Tab-separated table of C-alpha atoms and ligand atoms in Angstrom:
chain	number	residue	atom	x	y	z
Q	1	UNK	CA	-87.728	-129.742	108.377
Q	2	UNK	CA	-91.219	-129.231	108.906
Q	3	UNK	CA	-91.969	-129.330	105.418
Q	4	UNK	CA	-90.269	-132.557	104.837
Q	5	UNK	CA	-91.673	-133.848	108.189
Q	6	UNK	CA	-95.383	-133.483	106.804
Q	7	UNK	CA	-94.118	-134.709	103.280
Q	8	UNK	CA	-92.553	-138.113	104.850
Q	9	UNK	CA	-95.144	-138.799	107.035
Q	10	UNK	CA	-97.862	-138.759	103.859
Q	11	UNK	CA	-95.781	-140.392	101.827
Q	12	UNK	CA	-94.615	-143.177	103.761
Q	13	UNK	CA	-96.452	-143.623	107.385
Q	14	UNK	CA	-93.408	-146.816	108.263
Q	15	UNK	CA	-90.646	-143.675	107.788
Q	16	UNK	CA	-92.625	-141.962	110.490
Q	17	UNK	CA	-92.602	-144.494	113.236
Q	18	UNK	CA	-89.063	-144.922	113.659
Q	19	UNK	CA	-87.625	-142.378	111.365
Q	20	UNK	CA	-84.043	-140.454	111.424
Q	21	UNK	CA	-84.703	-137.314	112.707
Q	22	UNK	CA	-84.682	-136.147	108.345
Q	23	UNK	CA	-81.438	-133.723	109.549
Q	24	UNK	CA	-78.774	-135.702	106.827
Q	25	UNK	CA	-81.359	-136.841	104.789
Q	26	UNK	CA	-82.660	-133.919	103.134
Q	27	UNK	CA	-79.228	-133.437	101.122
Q	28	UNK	CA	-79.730	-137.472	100.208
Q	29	UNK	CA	-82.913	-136.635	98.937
Q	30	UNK	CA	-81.522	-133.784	96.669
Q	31	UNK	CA	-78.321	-136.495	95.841
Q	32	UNK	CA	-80.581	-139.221	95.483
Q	33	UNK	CA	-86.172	-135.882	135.371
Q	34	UNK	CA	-84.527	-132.434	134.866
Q	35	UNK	CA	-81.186	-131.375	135.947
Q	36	UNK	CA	-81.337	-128.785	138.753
Q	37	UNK	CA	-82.551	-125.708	137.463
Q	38	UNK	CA	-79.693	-123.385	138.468
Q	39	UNK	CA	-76.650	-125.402	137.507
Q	40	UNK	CA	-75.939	-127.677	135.010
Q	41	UNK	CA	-73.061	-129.586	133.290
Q	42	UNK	CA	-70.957	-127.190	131.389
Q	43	UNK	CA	-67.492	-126.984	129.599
Q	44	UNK	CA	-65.207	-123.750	130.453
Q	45	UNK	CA	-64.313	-121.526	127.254
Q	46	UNK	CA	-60.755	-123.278	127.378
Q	47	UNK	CA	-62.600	-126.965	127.423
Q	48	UNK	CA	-64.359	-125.949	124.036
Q	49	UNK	CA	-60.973	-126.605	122.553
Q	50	UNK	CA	-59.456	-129.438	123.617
Q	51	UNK	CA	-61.450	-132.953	124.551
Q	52	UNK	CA	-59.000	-133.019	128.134
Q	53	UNK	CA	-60.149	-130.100	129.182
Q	54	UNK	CA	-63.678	-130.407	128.218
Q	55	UNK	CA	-63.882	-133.706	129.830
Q	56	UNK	CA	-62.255	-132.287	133.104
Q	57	UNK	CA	-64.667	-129.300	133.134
Q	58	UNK	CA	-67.817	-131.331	132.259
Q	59	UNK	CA	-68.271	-131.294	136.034
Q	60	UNK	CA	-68.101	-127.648	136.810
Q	61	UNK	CA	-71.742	-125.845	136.443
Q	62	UNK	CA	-73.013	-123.338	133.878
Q	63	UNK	CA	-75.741	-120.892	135.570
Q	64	UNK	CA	-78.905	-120.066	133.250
Q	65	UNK	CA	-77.630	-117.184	131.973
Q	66	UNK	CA	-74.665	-118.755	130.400
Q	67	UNK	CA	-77.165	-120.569	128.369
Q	68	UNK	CA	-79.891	-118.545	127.642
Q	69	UNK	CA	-77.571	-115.747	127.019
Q	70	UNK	CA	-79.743	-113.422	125.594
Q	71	UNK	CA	-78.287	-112.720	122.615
Q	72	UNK	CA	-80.663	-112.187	119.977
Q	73	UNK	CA	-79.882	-115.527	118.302
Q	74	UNK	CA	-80.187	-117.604	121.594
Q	75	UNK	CA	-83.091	-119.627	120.819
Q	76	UNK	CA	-82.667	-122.468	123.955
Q	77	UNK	CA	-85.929	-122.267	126.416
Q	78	UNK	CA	-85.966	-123.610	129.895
Q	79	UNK	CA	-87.526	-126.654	128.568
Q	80	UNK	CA	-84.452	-127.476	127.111
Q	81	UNK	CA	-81.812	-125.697	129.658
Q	82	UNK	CA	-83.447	-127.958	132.012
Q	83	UNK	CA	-82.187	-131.336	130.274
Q	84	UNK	CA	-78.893	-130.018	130.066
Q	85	UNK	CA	-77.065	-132.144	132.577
Q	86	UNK	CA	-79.073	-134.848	133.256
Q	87	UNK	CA	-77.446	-137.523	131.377
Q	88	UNK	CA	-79.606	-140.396	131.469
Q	89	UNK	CA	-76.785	-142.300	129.621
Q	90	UNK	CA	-74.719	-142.458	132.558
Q	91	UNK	CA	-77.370	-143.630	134.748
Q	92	UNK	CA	-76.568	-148.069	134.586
Q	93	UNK	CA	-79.944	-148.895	135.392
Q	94	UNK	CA	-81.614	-146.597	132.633
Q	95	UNK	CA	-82.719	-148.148	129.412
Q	96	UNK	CA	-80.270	-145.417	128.018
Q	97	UNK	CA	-77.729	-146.336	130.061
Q	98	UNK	CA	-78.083	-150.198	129.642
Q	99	UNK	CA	-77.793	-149.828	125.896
Q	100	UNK	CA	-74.671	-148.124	126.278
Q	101	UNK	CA	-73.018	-150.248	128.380
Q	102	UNK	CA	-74.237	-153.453	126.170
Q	103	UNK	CA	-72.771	-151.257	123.130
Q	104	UNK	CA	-69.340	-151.088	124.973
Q	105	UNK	CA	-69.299	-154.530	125.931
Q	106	UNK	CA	-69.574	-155.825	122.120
Q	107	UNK	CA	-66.477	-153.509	121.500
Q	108	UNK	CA	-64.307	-154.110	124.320
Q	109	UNK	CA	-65.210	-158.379	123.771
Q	110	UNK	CA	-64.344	-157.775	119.847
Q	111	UNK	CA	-61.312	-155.694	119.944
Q	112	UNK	CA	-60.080	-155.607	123.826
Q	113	UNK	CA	-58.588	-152.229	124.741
Q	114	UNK	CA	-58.882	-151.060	121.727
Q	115	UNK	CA	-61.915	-148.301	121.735
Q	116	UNK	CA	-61.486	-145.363	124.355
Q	117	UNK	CA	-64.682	-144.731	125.749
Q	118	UNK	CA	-65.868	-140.509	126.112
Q	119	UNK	CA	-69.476	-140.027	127.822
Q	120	UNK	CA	-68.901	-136.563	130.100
Q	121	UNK	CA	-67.689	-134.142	127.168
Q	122	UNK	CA	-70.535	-131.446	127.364
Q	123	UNK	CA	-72.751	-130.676	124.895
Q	124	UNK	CA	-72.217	-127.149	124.396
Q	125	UNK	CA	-70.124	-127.174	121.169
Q	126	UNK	CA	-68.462	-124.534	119.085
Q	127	UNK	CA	-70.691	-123.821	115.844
Q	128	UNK	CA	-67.430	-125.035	113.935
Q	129	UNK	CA	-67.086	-128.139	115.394
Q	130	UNK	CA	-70.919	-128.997	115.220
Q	131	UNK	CA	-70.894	-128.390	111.484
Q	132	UNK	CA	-67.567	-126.953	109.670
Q	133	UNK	CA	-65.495	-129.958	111.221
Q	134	UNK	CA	-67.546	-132.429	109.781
Q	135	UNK	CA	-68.041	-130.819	106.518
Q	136	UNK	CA	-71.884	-129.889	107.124
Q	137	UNK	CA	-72.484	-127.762	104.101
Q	138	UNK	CA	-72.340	-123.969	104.712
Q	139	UNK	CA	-76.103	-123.962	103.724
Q	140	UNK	CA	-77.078	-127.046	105.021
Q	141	UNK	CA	-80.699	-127.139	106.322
Q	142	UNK	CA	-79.197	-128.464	109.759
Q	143	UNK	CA	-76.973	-125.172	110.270
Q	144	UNK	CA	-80.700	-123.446	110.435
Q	145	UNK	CA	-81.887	-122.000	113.784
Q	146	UNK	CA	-85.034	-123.784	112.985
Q	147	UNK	CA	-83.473	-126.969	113.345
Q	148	UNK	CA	-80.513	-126.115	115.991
Q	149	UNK	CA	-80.430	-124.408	119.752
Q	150	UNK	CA	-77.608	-121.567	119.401
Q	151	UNK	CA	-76.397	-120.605	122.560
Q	152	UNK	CA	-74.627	-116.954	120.381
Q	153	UNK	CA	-74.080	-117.672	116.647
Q	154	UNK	CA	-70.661	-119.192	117.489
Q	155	UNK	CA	-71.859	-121.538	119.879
Q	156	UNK	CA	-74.888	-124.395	119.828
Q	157	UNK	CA	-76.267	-127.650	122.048
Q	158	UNK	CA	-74.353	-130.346	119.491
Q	159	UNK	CA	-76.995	-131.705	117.163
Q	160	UNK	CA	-74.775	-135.123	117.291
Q	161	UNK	CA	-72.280	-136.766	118.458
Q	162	UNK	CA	-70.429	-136.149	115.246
Q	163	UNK	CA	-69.517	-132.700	116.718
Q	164	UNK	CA	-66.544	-134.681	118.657
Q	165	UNK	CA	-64.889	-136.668	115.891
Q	166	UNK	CA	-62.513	-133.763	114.431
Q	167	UNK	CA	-61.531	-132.685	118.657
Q	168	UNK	CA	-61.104	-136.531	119.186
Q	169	UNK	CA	-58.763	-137.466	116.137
Q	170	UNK	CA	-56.459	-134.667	117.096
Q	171	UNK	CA	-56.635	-136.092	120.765
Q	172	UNK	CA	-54.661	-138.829	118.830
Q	173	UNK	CA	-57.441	-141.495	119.376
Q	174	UNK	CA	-57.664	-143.545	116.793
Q	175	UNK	CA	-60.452	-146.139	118.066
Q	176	UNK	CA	-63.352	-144.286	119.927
Q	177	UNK	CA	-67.077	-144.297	121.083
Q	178	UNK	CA	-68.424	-140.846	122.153
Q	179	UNK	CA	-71.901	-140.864	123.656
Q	180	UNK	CA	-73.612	-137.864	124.580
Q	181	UNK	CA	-76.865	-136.017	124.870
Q	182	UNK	CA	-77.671	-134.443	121.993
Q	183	UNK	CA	-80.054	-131.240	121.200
Q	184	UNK	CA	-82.690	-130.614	117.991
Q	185	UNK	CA	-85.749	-128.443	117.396
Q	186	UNK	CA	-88.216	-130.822	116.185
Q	187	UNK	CA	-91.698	-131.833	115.781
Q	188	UNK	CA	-93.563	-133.840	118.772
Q	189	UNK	CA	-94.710	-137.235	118.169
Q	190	UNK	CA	-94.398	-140.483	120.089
Q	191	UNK	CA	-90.739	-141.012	118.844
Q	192	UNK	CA	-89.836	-137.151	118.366
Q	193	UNK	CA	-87.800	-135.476	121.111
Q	194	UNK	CA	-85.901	-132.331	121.191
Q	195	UNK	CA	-83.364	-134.551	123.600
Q	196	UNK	CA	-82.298	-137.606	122.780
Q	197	UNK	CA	-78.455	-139.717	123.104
Q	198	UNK	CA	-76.275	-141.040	120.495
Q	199	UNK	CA	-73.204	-143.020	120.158
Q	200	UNK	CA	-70.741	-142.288	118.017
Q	201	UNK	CA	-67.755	-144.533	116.954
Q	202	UNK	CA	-64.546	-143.956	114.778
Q	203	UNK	CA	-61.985	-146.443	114.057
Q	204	UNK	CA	-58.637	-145.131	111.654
Q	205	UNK	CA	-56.817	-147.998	109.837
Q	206	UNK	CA	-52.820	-147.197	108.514
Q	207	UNK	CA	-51.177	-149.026	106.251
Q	208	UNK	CA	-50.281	-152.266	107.989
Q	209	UNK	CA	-53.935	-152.486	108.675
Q	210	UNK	CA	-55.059	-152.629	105.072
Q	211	UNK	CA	-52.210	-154.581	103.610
Q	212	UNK	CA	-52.023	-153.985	99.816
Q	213	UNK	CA	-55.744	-153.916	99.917
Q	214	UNK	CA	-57.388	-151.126	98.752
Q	215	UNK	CA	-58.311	-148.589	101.941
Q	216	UNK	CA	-61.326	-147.560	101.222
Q	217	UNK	CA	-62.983	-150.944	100.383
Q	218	UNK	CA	-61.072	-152.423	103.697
Q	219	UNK	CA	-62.754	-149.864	105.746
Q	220	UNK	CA	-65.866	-150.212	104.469
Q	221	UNK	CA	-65.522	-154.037	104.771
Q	222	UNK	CA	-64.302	-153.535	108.480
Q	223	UNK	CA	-67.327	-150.949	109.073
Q	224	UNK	CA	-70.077	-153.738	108.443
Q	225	UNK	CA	-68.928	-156.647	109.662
Q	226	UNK	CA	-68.427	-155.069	112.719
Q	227	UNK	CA	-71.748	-153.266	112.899
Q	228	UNK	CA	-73.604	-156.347	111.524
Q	229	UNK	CA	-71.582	-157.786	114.639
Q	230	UNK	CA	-73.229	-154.850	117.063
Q	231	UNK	CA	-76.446	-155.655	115.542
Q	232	UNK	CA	-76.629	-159.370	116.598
Q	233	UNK	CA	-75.203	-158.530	119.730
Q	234	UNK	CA	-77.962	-156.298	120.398
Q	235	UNK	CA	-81.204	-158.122	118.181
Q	236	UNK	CA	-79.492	-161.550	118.417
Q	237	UNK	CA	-80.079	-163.571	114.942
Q	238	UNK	CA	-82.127	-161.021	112.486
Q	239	UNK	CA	-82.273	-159.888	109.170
Q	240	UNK	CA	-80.286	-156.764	108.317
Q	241	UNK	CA	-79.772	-155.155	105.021
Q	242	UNK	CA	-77.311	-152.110	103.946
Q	243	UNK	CA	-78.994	-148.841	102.272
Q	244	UNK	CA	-77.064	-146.372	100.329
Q	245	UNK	CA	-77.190	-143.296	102.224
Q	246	UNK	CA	-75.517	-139.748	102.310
Q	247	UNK	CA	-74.060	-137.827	105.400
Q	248	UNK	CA	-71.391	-135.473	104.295
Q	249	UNK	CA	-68.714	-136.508	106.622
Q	250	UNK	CA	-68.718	-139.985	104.935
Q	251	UNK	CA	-68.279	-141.259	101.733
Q	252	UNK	CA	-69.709	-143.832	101.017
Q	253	UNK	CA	-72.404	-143.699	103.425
Q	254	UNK	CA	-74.454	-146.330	104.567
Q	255	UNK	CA	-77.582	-146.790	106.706
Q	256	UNK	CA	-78.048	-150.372	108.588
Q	257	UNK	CA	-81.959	-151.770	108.489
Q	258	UNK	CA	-82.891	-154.654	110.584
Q	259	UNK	CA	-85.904	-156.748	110.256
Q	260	UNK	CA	-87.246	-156.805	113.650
Q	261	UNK	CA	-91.131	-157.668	114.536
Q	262	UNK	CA	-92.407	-157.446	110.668
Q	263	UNK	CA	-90.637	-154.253	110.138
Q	264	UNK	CA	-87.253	-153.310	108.284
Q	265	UNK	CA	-86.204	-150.725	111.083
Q	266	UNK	CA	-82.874	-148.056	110.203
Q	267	UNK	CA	-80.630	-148.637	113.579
Q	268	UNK	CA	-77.809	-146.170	112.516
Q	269	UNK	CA	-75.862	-144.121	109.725
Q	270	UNK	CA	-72.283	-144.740	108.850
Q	271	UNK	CA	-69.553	-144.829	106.566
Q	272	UNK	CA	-65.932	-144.177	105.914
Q	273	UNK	CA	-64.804	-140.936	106.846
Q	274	UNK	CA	-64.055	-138.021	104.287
Q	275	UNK	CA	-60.637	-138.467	103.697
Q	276	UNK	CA	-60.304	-134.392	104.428
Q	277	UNK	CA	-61.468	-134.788	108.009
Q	278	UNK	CA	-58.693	-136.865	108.694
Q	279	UNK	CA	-56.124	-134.859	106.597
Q	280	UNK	CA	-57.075	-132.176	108.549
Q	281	UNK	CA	-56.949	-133.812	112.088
Q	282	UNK	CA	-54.221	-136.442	111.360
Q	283	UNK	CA	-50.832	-137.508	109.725
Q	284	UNK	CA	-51.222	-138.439	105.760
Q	285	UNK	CA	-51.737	-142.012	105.781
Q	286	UNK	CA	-54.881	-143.055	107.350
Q	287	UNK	CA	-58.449	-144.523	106.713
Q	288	UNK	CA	-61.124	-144.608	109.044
Q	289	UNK	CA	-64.802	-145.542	109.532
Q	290	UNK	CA	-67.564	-143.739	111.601
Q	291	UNK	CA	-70.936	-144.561	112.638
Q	292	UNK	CA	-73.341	-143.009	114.887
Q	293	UNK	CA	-76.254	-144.294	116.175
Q	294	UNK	CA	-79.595	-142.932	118.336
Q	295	UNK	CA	-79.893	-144.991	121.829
Q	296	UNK	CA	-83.015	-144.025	122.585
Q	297	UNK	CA	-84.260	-145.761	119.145
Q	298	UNK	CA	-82.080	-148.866	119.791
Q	299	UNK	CA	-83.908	-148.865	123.395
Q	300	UNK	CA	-87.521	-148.599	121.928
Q	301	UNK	CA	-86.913	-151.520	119.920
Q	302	UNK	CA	-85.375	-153.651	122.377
Q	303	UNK	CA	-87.352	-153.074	125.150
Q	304	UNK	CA	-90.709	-152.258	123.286
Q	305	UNK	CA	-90.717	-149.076	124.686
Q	306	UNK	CA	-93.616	-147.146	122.886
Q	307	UNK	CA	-93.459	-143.410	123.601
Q	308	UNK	CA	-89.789	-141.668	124.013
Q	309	UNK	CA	-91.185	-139.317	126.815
Q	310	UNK	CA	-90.988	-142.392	129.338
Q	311	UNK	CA	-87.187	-141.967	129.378
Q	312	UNK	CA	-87.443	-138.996	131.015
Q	313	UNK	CA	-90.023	-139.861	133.678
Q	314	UNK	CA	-88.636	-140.312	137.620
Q	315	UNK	CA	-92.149	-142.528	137.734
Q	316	UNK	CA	-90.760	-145.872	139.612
Q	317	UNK	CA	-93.076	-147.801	137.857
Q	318	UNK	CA	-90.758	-147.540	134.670
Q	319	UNK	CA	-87.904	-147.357	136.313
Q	320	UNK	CA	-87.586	-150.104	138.145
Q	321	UNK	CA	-88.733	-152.371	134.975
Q	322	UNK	CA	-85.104	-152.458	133.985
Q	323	UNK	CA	-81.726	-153.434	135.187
Q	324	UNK	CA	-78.276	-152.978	134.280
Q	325	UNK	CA	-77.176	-155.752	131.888
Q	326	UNK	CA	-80.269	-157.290	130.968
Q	327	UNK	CA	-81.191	-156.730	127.862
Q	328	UNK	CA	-84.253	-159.166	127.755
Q	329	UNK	CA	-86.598	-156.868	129.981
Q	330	UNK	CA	-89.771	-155.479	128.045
Q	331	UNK	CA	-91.506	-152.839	128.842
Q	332	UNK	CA	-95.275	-153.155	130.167
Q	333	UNK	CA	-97.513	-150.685	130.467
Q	334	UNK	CA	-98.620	-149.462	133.712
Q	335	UNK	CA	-101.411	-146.952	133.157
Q	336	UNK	CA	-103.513	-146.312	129.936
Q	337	UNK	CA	-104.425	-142.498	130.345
Q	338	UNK	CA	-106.686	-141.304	127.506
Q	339	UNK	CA	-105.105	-138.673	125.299
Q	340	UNK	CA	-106.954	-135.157	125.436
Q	341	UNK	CA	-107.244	-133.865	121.592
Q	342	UNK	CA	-107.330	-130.094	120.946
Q	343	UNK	CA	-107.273	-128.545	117.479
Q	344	UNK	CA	-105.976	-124.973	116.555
Q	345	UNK	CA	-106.052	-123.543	113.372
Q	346	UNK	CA	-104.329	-120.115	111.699
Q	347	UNK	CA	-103.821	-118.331	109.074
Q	348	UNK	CA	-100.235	-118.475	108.746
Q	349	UNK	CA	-97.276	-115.786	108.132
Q	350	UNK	CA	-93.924	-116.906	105.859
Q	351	UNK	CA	-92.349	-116.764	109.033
Q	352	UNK	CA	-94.095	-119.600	110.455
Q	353	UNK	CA	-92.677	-123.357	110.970
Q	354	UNK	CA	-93.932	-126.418	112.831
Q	355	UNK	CA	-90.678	-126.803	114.774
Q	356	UNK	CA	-91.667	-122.990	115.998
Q	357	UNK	CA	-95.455	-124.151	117.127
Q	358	UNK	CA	-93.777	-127.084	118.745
Q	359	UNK	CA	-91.300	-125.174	121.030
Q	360	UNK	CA	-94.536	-123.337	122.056
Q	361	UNK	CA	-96.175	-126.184	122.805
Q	362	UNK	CA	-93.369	-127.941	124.585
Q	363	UNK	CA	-92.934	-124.702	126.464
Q	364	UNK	CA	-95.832	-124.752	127.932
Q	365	UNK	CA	-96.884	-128.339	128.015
Q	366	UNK	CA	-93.926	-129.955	128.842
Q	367	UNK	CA	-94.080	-133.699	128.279
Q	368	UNK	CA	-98.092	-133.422	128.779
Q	369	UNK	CA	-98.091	-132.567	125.188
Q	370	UNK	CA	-97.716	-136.417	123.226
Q	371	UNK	CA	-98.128	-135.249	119.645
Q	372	UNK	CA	-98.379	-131.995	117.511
Q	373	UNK	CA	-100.115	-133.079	114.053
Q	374	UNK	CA	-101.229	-131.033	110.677
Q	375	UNK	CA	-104.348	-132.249	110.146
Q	376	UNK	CA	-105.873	-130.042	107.359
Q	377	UNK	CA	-104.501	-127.247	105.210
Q	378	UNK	CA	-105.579	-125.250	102.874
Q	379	UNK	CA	-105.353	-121.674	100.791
Q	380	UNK	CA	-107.898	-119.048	100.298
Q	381	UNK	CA	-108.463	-118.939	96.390
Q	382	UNK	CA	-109.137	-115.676	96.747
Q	383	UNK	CA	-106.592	-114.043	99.247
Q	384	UNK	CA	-104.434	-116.446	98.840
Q	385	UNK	CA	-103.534	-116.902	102.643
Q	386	UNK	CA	-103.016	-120.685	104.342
Q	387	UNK	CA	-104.498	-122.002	107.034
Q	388	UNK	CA	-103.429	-124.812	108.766
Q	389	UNK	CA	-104.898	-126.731	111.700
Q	390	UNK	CA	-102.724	-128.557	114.183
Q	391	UNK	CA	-104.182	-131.357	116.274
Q	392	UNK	CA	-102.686	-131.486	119.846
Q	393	UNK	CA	-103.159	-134.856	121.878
Q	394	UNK	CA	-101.889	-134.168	125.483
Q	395	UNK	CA	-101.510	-136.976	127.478
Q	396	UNK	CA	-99.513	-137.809	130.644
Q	397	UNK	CA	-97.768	-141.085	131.314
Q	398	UNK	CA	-98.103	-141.428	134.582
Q	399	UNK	CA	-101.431	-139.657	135.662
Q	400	UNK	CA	-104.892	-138.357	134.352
Q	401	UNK	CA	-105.354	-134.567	133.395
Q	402	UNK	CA	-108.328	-132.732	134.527
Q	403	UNK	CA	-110.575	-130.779	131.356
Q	404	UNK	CA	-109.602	-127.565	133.842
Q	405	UNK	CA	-106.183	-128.239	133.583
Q	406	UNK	CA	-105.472	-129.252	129.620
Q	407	UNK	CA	-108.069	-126.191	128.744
Q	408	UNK	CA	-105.944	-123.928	130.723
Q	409	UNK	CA	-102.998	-125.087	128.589
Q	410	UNK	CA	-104.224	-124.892	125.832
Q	411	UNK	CA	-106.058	-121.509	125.841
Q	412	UNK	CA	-101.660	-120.328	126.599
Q	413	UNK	CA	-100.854	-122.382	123.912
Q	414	UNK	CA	-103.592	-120.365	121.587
Q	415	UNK	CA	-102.121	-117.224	123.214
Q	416	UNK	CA	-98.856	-117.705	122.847
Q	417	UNK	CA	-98.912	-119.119	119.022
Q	418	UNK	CA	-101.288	-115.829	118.489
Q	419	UNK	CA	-98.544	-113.310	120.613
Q	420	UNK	CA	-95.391	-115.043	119.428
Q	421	UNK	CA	-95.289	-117.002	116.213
Q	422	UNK	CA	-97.059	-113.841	113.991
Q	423	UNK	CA	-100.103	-115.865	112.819
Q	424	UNK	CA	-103.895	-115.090	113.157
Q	425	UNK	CA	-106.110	-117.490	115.089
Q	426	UNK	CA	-108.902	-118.267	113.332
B	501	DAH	N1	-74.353	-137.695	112.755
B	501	DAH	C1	-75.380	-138.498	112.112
B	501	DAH	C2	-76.750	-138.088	112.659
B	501	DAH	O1	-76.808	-137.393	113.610
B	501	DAH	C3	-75.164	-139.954	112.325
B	501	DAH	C4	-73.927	-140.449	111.635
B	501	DAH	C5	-74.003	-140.938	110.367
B	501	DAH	C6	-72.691	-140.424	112.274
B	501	DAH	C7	-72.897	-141.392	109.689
B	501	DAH	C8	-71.563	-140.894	111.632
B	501	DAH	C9	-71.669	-141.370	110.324
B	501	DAH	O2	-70.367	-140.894	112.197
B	501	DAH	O3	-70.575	-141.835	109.717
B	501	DAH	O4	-77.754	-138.478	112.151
């Protein structure tokens, strides 16, 4: 992803302000405040299987070790074992959580009792439901431990919501939203986190609901006006347009842009479902739609929320600029701290990758660090080796750093890069 990172952001500086995370879109391109460190939210082995029993066992706790298992293909830090459990989505008076519930409310006022709500099913997820389920290619980019956190190689944080559709169609729902905390090695950049929430929503059509008409153009008729619906609900009166997209547990696919402050902005991916997911998880017979969407991007538009670390801050001062049900609150800054800019640069082994350097970083930076950036490469004519140099800004939101303090982080960082990530500091 790195690579294609770097590419977009050259290419087209708009994709990188609110782009998709580029998980789906790589295969398009080739088609055209921390949970308590010693127990977090877990599923049993038995509630891996069934959506009851996960949901019932989302409350009991899963100790460290259960995550960071230490088997050789673990690759989940503390960093991240540490977000595990916090659900910000089910706090009401979050921005995360407000989005939700203003999500839910355009559902339940369109189509009463009609969508079955699932925000507590945990996001440890069998490897087969993450990806197989959904049809995720069996060398799909996203199935790479560069891009995913494997708990063993059975067994990952779910990289979306998605992960739930196959467990929830043979729960016999047939209208659902499933929001959930969802986990992806990434780069670090202002709207880049390795955290973030999603919704996801499925409706299945039969027969009576289609009426003669053919399904697949129903559904996908259904599937917009209904998220043009959402869109409104949430934007009120803007301009949206529809973008051919691909996701391969849809077909067609579809990606929703709204025009919002001089920008066309992509609010979510969709489609109507791969008729073999719901062979597989349903009676013959049926048509459905899907979408999923990232709250945390819905929230930085609609609250003008400018760097995605602040939804993870316990500072009061953001906290208490938003209550549950309003939707009109924006955000204002409270503090301007200047950003602290470091450069390192390397010559750099074929094993090397951004997301790599930016685990590092985030490992020992935490949510100090506010950007990782390339900034110059270039290869030896003679040996042949690259170098890169990466430009670190550290920043915090709510406080200044001391020169001490971000030197001291970043000689680890320089360390750590030279000790773990086989490349030679220049
Ligand atoms: N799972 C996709 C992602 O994480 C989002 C998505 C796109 C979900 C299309 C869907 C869908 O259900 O139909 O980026």
């Amino acid at each position: 992803m790195a690579t294609l990172r770097v590419a977009l952001a050259v290419a087209a500086p708009r994709c990188r302000v609110l782009a998709q995370r580029g998980l789906w879109t790589q295969s398009r391109q080739q088609l055209a405040a921390a949970a308590a460190a010693n127990g977090v939210a877990r599923p049993s082995r038995r509630g891996l299987t069934t959506v009851s029993q996960a949901a019932a066992a989302a409350v009991t706790t899963l100790s460290r070790d259960e995550v960071i298992t230490g088997h050789p293909s673990n690759n989940v830090t503390d960093a991240i074992y540490s977000k595990i459990g916090v659900n910000l989505h089910l706090q009401p008076t979050h921005p995360i959580g407000i989005i939700k519930q203003a999500i839910y409310d355009y559902f339940d006022k369109q189509h009463p009792d009609t969508f079955k709500k699932f925000d507590n099913l945990a996001p440890i997820v069998s490897a087969h439901a993450n990806f197989d389920e959904v049809l995720v290619p069996a060398d799909h980019v996203s199935r790479s431990p560069n891009d995913t956190y494997y708990v063993d190689p059975d067994t990952v944080l779910r990289c979306h919501t998605s992960a739930h559709q196959a467990e929830l169609l043979r729960g016999g729902h047939s209208a659902f939203l499933c929001t959930g905390d969802v986990y992806r090695r990434d780069s670090i950049d202002a709207t880049h986190y390795p955290v973030f929430h999603q919704m996801e929503g499925v409706r299945v059509f039969s027969a009576a609901d289609w009426a003669g008409q053919e399904p697949t153009a129903y559904a996908e008729t259904e599937l917009k006006r209904t998220l043009e619906g959402l869109a409104q609900h949430l934007f009120g009166k803007v301009e949206m347009r529809w973008i051919d997209a691909y996701f391969p547990f849809t077909e067609p696919s579809f990606e929703l842009e709204i025009f919002f402050k001089g920008e066309w902005l992509e609010v979510l991916g969709c489609g109507v479902m791969q008729q073999q997911i719901l062979d597989k998880n349903l009676e013959a017979g049926h048509k459905a739609w899907a979408f999923g969407l990232g709250l945390e991007r819905l929230a930085m538009v609609l609250f003008d929320i400018p760097d995605i670390r602040l939804f993870w801050t316990a500072d009061q001062r953001f906290l208490k600029q938003f209550r549950a049900g309003d939707l009109s609150a924006r955000f204002k800054s409270y503090s301007k701290f200047p950003p602290c800019y470091k450069d390192v640069a390397f010559w750099v082994s074929d094993a090397f990758t951004e997301n790599n350097l930016c685990e590092v970083v985030r490992g020992i930076a935490g949510d100090l660090a506010e950007e990782v950036k390339l900034i110059d490469t270039f290869t030896h004519p003679k040996t042949g080796r690259t170098s890169n140099c990466y430009r670190i800004a550290y920043r915090s939101m709510d406080r200044s750093l001391t020169d001490d303090e971000i030197n001291a982080l970043q000689e680890e960082v320089r360390s750590t890069i030279a000790s773990k990530l086989g490349v030679e500091l220049r």
